[in-house]
């Protein structure tokens, strides 16, 4: 009798959810955010995997230098990074001037509330703002932002708490404070250095900051945040020398470091914790030590910057080598520089004849470039010079300049720099309240908002461009003295011009689905995200190309484009049009 054959067993169909995590990681790493979201709808298992692992992997791989190191919600963080990247690509900016609102301003050291902010008086040309800002993400989607800026001899504080309210939009609460030492005089006691210190966490309402003045005071000021309480202070010893600039490097485990430029040539380094009542510098250097130039050619210091916990940089000039880098040692800072930089790019000058290598120049701002998620070596930094050039430097390279950025239509000096990770740099120039945005990515782009849309796939790299921060009833010509943002992943940038501070929200006001953590859709009323629609500035700008190809662009207000507006610009925010 023949043996009966068994029918072939049907193979069980496999699906994504049954794959090992290693394969899922490999597959999802290629998917754009829209596809990743669609996959998460396929099953509960995939939704759990993508929410737990895939969104974090996408944020860290596509945005390696702007992604935060920690997050209470990686899906929310990925959404913020993607929408912010789209807004930058489309040059979507909503700008306004900010100052304390009337009603309930907590004034220090009196410890009482006043209805109206007392603006600085006695300023000849308007105060020069110094700005710092921090943002803390709490559980439950709450974000607490603390913004401080100097207004003459005052320090203005804005506390803003945002919460994404499911189904009911965003909830936002704003509180204002103002601090000015008793007897402070405008001009003489103007704030020239300002740093926010990390909060103690929890429900702590205090604001701790370091304040330096032109009169030579350098203090840690603790604003208690409660009516009737007392302001606490402790001093850094300066011997009465004027504080010109400073740089702070905070530590959660050991001593924090503060570098202060005092007078024209002196830099002091302070290491401090919470226990010292008075803080004395543990080392002091003279920027001209080791220079061979004659006394007549001795440069002065313009800025100081802690690049990392191992190096400090000073911007000086006029000099043939206007950047000096010093080493931070266990005993303090090296008394002479370990590296001296020129700011002449021997590789990438324009078509005009190259400048002589011995040209005198001055460097004003210096900023380190943030590390990426895969590399943390603090070797790259940027500098802005008197001649209008922005240079990238690398401590590992034998070349003084590794890359340069310039606007061929404007050679005004560079007064401020703000890096968005290693993706772009925002530059504040010394003319017409001009901002310049340069793309730092050399042919590499980890994410584009059109990825996955085959018909509209764009391979064009975002071009460099500039903005005029026009303010009504304000002097036409002002430098952008200071730039600040809580982090590269935050969609708010603050700019300080003469006697004004501007808030720049990087978002499309008319977008149907903005990032709900920070913004609501504009629905045509009188307000938008707590702003009055009439406060929104109509900026102008241009693309940084050759003068022959330059075109002027203008923004419309929130309520729509003017009847006289020209053509819209493809690929940019709808509020932009060509004049």
XYZ file of C-alpha atoms in Angstrom:
579
model
C 0.000 0.000 0.000
C 1.447 3.335 -1.125
C 2.361 5.784 1.567
C 0.038 8.726 1.647
C 1.706 12.073 1.124
C 0.992 14.858 3.541
C -0.304 18.057 2.016
C 2.320 20.816 2.030
C 2.128 23.061 5.083
C 1.167 26.592 4.369
C 3.841 29.027 5.387
C 2.640 31.561 7.899
C 2.855 35.010 6.425
C 5.320 37.210 8.266
C 4.675 40.857 9.031
C 6.673 43.829 10.213
C 5.657 43.403 13.823
C 7.146 39.893 13.908
C 10.582 40.993 12.717
C 13.509 41.192 15.131
C 14.209 44.714 16.496
C 17.486 44.884 14.545
C 15.653 44.482 11.229
C 12.941 46.912 12.271
C 15.623 49.466 13.110
C 17.216 49.004 9.691
C 13.893 49.340 7.859
C 12.463 52.298 9.763
C 15.728 54.233 9.536
C 15.037 54.722 5.800
C 11.457 55.916 6.216
C 10.483 59.607 6.129
C 8.351 60.838 9.065
C 5.060 60.588 7.133
C 5.701 56.918 6.287
C 6.804 56.204 9.841
C 3.531 57.617 11.132
C 1.514 55.517 8.666
C 3.352 52.347 9.719
C 2.509 53.081 13.361
C -1.198 52.860 12.443
C -0.858 49.268 11.191
C -0.890 47.553 14.585
C -0.593 48.193 18.285
C 2.784 46.422 18.410
C 4.229 48.641 15.678
C 2.764 51.741 17.293
C 4.508 50.846 20.565
C 7.817 50.151 18.838
C 7.766 53.357 16.793
C 6.727 55.499 19.751
C 9.422 53.978 21.971
C 12.365 53.642 19.581
C 11.820 54.846 16.014
C 10.998 58.508 16.680
C 14.066 58.844 18.890
C 16.249 57.203 16.229
C 14.825 59.503 13.548
C 15.458 62.630 15.638
C 19.038 61.638 16.435
C 19.959 60.467 12.919
C 18.280 63.197 10.839
C 19.128 66.060 13.218
C 22.431 65.006 14.817
C 23.496 68.480 15.977
C 20.125 70.022 16.889
C 18.495 67.062 18.640
C 18.329 67.418 22.449
C 20.129 64.779 24.488
C 17.034 63.921 26.535
C 13.291 64.233 26.050
C 10.118 63.394 27.941
C 8.383 62.651 24.607
C 10.429 61.567 21.593
C 7.425 61.639 19.212
C 6.889 65.276 20.225
C 10.589 66.079 19.874
C 10.727 64.536 16.392
C 7.658 66.533 15.377
C 9.215 69.766 16.678
C 12.490 69.133 14.832
C 10.731 68.300 11.554
C 8.383 71.303 11.624
C 11.233 73.606 12.670
C 13.415 72.342 9.820
C 10.578 72.988 7.374
C 10.094 76.516 8.746
C 13.803 77.313 8.350
C 13.818 75.921 4.786
C 10.799 78.072 3.921
C 12.225 81.109 5.770
C 9.094 81.312 7.878
C 9.640 83.948 10.557
C 7.123 85.890 12.639
C 8.785 88.833 14.413
C 7.803 91.425 17.013
C 9.342 93.802 19.552
C 8.935 92.642 23.154
C 8.864 94.586 26.405
C 7.101 94.147 29.770
C 3.328 94.343 29.523
C 1.438 96.709 31.767
C 0.078 95.246 34.975
C 1.722 93.281 37.753
C 5.425 93.722 36.991
C 7.464 92.477 39.971
C 10.170 95.090 40.637
C 13.416 94.406 42.509
C 14.995 95.111 44.984
C 11.768 96.721 46.309
C 9.942 93.393 46.039
C 6.644 94.981 45.005
C 4.452 95.043 41.937
C 4.106 98.015 39.612
C 1.620 98.562 36.811
C 3.976 100.022 34.228
C 7.557 99.345 33.175
C 9.919 102.258 33.677
C 11.983 102.409 30.522
C 15.648 103.448 30.743
C 16.141 107.207 30.658
C 19.294 109.193 30.035
C 20.642 106.938 27.276
C 22.262 108.992 24.513
C 22.092 106.431 21.688
C 19.886 103.749 23.216
C 20.914 100.810 25.375
C 22.777 97.796 24.003
C 20.877 94.635 25.019
C 22.646 91.551 26.370
C 20.364 88.490 26.209
C 20.194 85.001 27.681
C 17.405 82.434 27.686
C 16.783 78.932 29.005
C 13.953 76.458 28.525
C 13.148 73.429 30.673
C 10.892 70.578 29.582
C 8.773 69.118 32.373
C 6.654 65.992 32.492
C 3.221 66.286 30.927
C 4.319 68.453 28.000
C 4.942 71.609 30.038
C 7.801 73.879 28.944
C 9.140 76.651 31.150
C 11.095 79.420 29.420
C 13.042 82.117 31.271
C 14.277 85.066 29.206
C 16.518 87.835 30.567
C 17.929 90.892 28.852
C 19.641 94.098 29.845
C 17.998 97.480 29.345
C 20.603 100.021 30.390
C 21.206 99.481 34.108
C 18.168 97.172 34.411
C 17.691 93.445 33.967
C 14.302 92.485 32.521
C 12.944 88.976 33.180
C 10.141 87.205 31.342
C 8.867 83.850 32.593
C 6.694 81.923 30.164
C 5.052 78.553 30.808
C 3.536 76.665 27.864
C 1.449 73.533 27.948
C -0.068 71.594 25.089
C -3.692 71.099 26.092
C -5.176 68.097 24.298
C -8.365 69.121 22.523
C -8.328 72.683 23.880
C -5.244 74.192 22.236
C -2.252 75.622 24.050
C -2.252 77.159 27.496
C 0.313 79.888 28.168
C 1.140 81.981 31.222
C 3.549 84.943 31.224
C 5.024 86.838 34.199
C 7.396 89.835 34.185
C 10.088 90.977 36.620
C 12.607 93.816 36.564
C 15.792 94.312 38.591
C 17.973 97.417 38.963
C 20.409 97.960 41.867
C 19.523 100.827 44.180
C 21.229 104.013 43.023
C 22.181 102.623 39.602
C 22.818 105.306 36.991
C 22.048 104.875 33.293
C 25.207 104.832 31.207
C 27.624 104.464 34.102
C 26.095 101.257 35.513
C 24.850 99.706 32.267
C 24.725 95.908 32.237
C 27.416 94.589 29.884
C 27.399 90.869 30.803
C 24.429 88.668 31.676
C 24.041 84.911 32.176
C 21.155 82.790 33.421
C 22.082 80.053 35.864
C 20.284 76.724 35.813
C 17.213 76.550 38.035
C 17.096 74.275 41.040
C 14.199 72.345 39.503
C 10.740 71.570 40.779
C 8.471 74.532 41.487
C 11.342 76.910 42.257
C 10.252 80.406 41.168
C 13.658 82.002 41.676
C 15.741 83.449 38.863
C 19.505 83.192 39.340
C 21.749 85.166 37.035
C 25.237 86.641 36.800
C 25.290 90.381 36.093
C 28.353 92.407 35.047
C 28.369 96.186 34.628
C 30.416 98.924 32.991
C 31.124 100.268 36.493
C 33.095 97.135 37.392
C 30.552 95.103 39.371
C 30.219 91.368 38.722
C 27.615 89.633 40.884
C 25.413 86.581 41.131
C 21.888 87.897 41.716
C 19.116 85.699 43.112
C 15.614 87.067 42.439
C 13.228 85.203 44.798
C 10.077 85.613 42.685
C 7.776 86.426 45.618
C 6.435 89.792 46.737
C 8.176 91.099 49.854
C 11.148 88.729 49.636
C 14.784 89.878 49.628
C 17.230 89.760 46.736
C 20.350 87.739 47.549
C 23.715 88.578 45.976
C 27.321 87.485 46.045
C 30.280 89.139 44.351
C 33.074 88.203 41.982
C 36.202 90.237 42.724
C 37.056 92.563 39.795
C 39.109 95.280 41.555
C 36.753 97.830 40.025
C 37.705 97.113 36.405
C 34.922 97.522 33.855
C 33.312 94.260 32.714
C 33.362 94.232 28.903
C 32.251 90.664 28.126
C 32.003 87.252 29.766
C 31.403 83.564 29.118
C 29.856 80.926 31.385
C 30.330 77.155 31.447
C 28.044 75.535 34.001
C 28.688 72.177 35.643
C 26.216 69.996 37.503
C 28.915 67.884 39.158
C 31.815 70.215 39.974
C 32.718 73.876 39.876
C 31.267 76.111 37.172
C 33.590 78.396 35.200
C 33.160 82.090 34.437
C 35.594 83.930 32.176
C 35.353 87.723 32.317
C 37.059 90.328 30.185
C 37.947 93.276 32.422
C 39.126 96.514 30.882
C 40.901 96.454 27.529
C 43.414 93.631 27.952
C 42.700 91.580 31.081
C 40.836 88.258 31.309
C 40.055 86.532 34.603
C 38.845 82.993 35.195
C 36.590 82.186 38.150
C 35.740 78.677 39.372
C 32.723 78.738 41.675
C 30.176 76.554 43.415
C 27.256 77.265 45.728
C 29.211 77.617 48.980
C 31.406 80.678 48.327
C 30.229 84.054 49.623
C 32.826 86.013 47.629
C 34.499 84.576 44.546
C 38.085 85.431 43.646
C 39.659 84.704 40.272
C 41.967 81.699 40.323
C 43.971 83.016 37.356
C 44.426 86.156 35.284
C 45.955 86.733 31.866
C 46.945 89.701 29.747
C 46.073 89.217 26.083
C 49.238 91.029 24.996
C 51.555 88.711 26.923
C 53.868 87.023 24.434
C 53.089 89.476 21.620
C 56.066 90.866 19.734
C 54.249 93.937 18.385
C 55.302 97.391 19.491
C 53.332 99.175 22.196
C 51.630 101.284 19.534
C 50.293 98.154 17.802
C 49.095 96.348 20.927
C 45.510 95.128 20.349
C 42.656 95.263 22.820
C 40.242 92.476 23.732
C 36.740 92.557 22.288
C 35.300 89.298 23.586
C 36.081 86.171 25.582
C 34.569 82.716 25.098
C 34.902 79.378 26.885
C 35.042 76.923 23.987
C 34.977 73.909 26.311
C 36.320 72.813 29.680
C 39.787 72.647 28.088
C 40.096 75.832 26.003
C 39.287 79.541 26.182
C 39.342 81.942 23.206
C 39.717 85.716 23.078
C 38.727 87.939 20.169
C 41.134 90.850 19.859
C 42.255 93.540 17.435
C 43.394 95.312 15.467
C 45.902 92.515 14.936
C 47.279 90.207 12.262
C 46.296 87.311 14.560
C 43.076 88.512 16.257
C 42.143 85.175 17.888
C 44.106 83.739 20.796
C 43.282 80.356 22.326
C 44.392 79.499 25.862
C 44.461 76.152 27.634
C 42.475 75.538 30.802
C 44.624 73.750 33.376
C 43.823 72.325 36.835
C 45.509 75.424 38.275
C 43.648 77.897 36.052
C 44.314 79.210 32.548
C 47.635 79.264 30.709
C 49.251 82.702 30.916
C 50.163 82.717 27.213
C 48.203 81.486 24.244
C 48.659 77.957 22.903
C 47.272 78.815 19.451
C 47.171 82.091 17.515
C 44.779 82.465 14.541
C 44.689 84.782 11.567
C 41.334 85.405 9.879
C 42.608 85.414 6.311
C 41.196 82.522 4.305
C 43.890 81.451 1.846
C 41.497 79.002 0.147
C 38.171 80.723 -0.450
C 38.487 84.442 -1.118
C 36.219 86.050 -3.688
C 37.310 86.729 -7.254
C 38.940 90.007 -6.176
C 42.707 90.020 -5.483
C 43.554 88.224 -2.225
C 44.176 90.338 0.864
C 47.739 90.488 2.196
C 48.438 87.931 4.897
C 49.549 90.670 7.316
C 46.294 92.671 7.147
C 45.142 93.998 10.513
C 41.669 92.902 11.570
C 39.509 92.663 14.692
C 37.373 89.746 15.855
C 34.272 90.488 17.918
C 32.084 87.401 18.587
C 33.414 83.848 18.972
C 31.132 80.836 19.485
C 31.811 77.086 19.693
C 29.894 74.793 17.366
C 27.735 72.321 19.323
C 28.635 68.650 19.217
C 26.607 66.115 17.246
C 24.984 62.957 18.588
C 27.921 60.945 17.205
C 30.867 63.259 17.949
C 31.579 65.443 20.953
C 35.099 66.746 20.345
C 34.948 70.515 21.079
C 37.246 71.544 18.261
C 35.147 73.649 15.878
C 34.313 77.296 16.476
C 33.168 80.339 14.503
C 34.364 83.938 14.590
C 32.967 87.202 13.236
C 35.333 89.931 12.068
C 35.375 93.666 11.475
C 35.641 93.165 7.701
C 32.288 91.332 7.510
C 33.641 87.781 7.180
C 32.528 84.822 9.288
C 35.201 82.136 9.632
C 35.163 78.535 10.811
C 38.219 77.324 12.733
C 39.283 73.830 13.787
C 41.732 73.275 16.634
C 42.717 69.966 15.009
C 43.707 71.601 11.719
C 47.030 73.228 10.922
C 45.159 75.853 8.889
C 43.929 78.959 10.678
C 40.668 79.058 8.680
C 38.895 75.964 7.347
C 35.835 77.663 5.827
C 34.527 81.205 5.332
C 31.153 82.884 4.792
C 30.531 86.349 3.334
C 27.733 88.509 1.977
C 29.242 90.088 -1.171
C 26.788 92.998 -0.931
C 27.658 94.025 2.637
C 31.019 94.226 4.398
C 29.843 95.706 7.708
C 31.362 94.238 10.858
C 29.977 91.124 12.548
C 28.724 91.822 16.083
C 26.924 88.605 17.065
C 26.696 84.922 16.133
C 24.236 82.163 17.006
C 24.738 78.574 15.821
C 21.853 76.230 15.051
C 23.830 73.109 15.818
C 26.099 72.435 12.875
C 23.341 73.189 10.342
C 23.406 76.983 10.064
C 24.651 80.135 11.739
C 22.671 83.329 12.345
C 24.842 86.426 12.018
C 24.178 89.901 13.427
C 25.790 92.677 11.378
C 26.701 96.269 12.198
C 24.329 97.934 9.739
C 20.605 98.364 9.172
C 19.600 95.815 11.849
C 20.697 93.132 9.420
C 20.585 89.392 10.111
C 22.347 86.926 7.828
C 21.752 83.176 7.785
C 24.496 80.949 6.356
C 24.082 77.221 5.749
C 26.973 75.310 7.345
C 26.137 71.963 5.734
C 28.549 71.197 2.905
C 26.298 69.260 0.530
C 24.823 67.189 3.378
C 21.238 67.386 4.515
C 19.835 64.784 6.880
C 16.211 65.814 6.416
C 14.026 67.754 3.996
C 10.314 68.284 4.527
C 9.577 67.135 0.943
C 11.227 63.732 1.506
C 8.829 61.013 0.432
C 6.886 63.291 -1.943
C 8.326 61.920 -5.181
C 6.683 64.397 -7.504
C 7.991 67.368 -5.569
C 11.325 65.969 -4.416
C 13.731 68.870 -4.018
C 17.493 68.530 -4.306
C 18.206 72.240 -4.052
C 20.302 73.245 -1.056
C 18.877 76.104 0.956
C 20.559 79.322 -0.108
C 22.055 81.840 2.282
C 19.892 84.897 2.893
C 19.614 88.080 4.938
C 16.848 89.919 6.813
C 16.334 93.533 7.844
C 14.822 93.703 11.338
C 12.783 96.791 10.549
C 11.062 98.392 13.531
C 8.565 101.215 13.110
C 9.424 104.537 14.764
C 12.980 103.421 15.330
C 16.316 104.607 14.044
C 17.029 103.080 10.658
C 20.624 102.069 11.274
C 21.479 99.778 14.177
C 23.729 96.831 14.778
C 22.375 93.468 15.895
C 24.323 93.384 19.142
C 23.188 90.087 20.581
C 21.472 86.846 19.568
C 20.124 84.106 21.826
C 18.001 80.964 21.737
C 17.254 78.391 24.421
C 18.551 75.554 22.207
C 18.990 74.640 18.526
C 15.689 72.728 18.737
C 13.732 75.724 20.056
C 11.737 77.759 17.486
C 12.282 81.101 19.258
C 15.274 83.375 18.571
C 15.889 86.699 20.324
C 17.794 89.605 18.775
C 19.027 92.746 20.519
C 19.283 95.975 18.518
C 19.663 99.532 19.806
C 17.107 100.042 22.629
C 14.973 97.099 21.442
C 14.710 93.322 21.839
C 12.957 91.345 19.113
C 11.395 87.893 19.336
C 11.583 85.821 16.159
C 9.223 82.838 16.041
C 10.427 80.340 13.432
C 7.083 79.065 12.163
C 4.575 79.451 9.348
C 1.769 81.538 10.817
C -0.674 80.364 8.132
C 0.274 76.679 8.339
C -2.832 74.527 8.984
C -0.984 72.257 11.449
C 1.828 74.076 13.302
C 3.793 72.420 16.087
C 1.163 72.295 18.884
C 3.815 72.430 21.620
C 4.699 76.010 20.677
C 2.123 77.469 18.303
C -1.512 77.674 17.324
C -2.871 78.248 13.844
C -3.709 81.874 13.059
C -7.472 82.067 12.625
C -7.771 85.653 11.485
C -8.477 87.354 14.803
C -6.644 90.108 16.638
C -4.234 87.788 18.430
C -1.917 84.894 17.591
C -0.209 82.853 20.329
C -0.579 85.713 22.806
C 0.741 88.283 20.304
C -1.386 91.137 19.038
C -1.626 90.850 15.265
C -0.653 94.506 14.948
C 2.650 93.815 16.748
C 3.903 91.525 13.990
C 6.601 93.171 11.878
C 6.696 93.031 8.098
C 10.334 92.177 7.476
C 12.343 92.587 4.303
C 15.182 90.411 3.087
C 17.282 89.247 0.180
C 19.172 86.192 -0.997
C 22.926 86.296 -0.508
C 24.147 85.760 -4.047
C 25.951 87.938 -6.552
C 24.763 91.539 -6.784
C 23.514 90.891 -10.325
C 21.055 88.213 -9.133
C 19.898 89.902 -5.954
C 16.156 90.292 -5.377
C 14.412 92.082 -2.531
C 11.699 90.173 -0.669
C 9.053 91.615 1.663
C 6.740 89.976 4.202
C 2.999 90.497 4.455
C 1.217 91.014 7.750
C -0.729 88.263 9.473
C -4.034 89.306 7.914
C -2.934 88.765 4.331
C -0.974 90.262 1.499
C -1.292 93.884 0.422
C -3.117 94.636 -2.803
C 0.145 96.061 -4.136
C 2.133 92.935 -3.257
C 4.113 91.333 -6.051
C 4.549 87.685 -6.953
C 4.843 85.035 -4.273
C 8.063 83.036 -4.098
C 7.933 79.314 -4.742
C 9.257 77.181 -1.914
C 9.066 79.972 0.669
C 6.502 80.881 3.310
C 3.335 82.349 1.787
C 3.919 85.686 3.541
C 6.990 86.403 1.353
C 6.643 88.209 -1.973
C 9.029 89.825 -4.442
C 9.035 93.594 -4.478
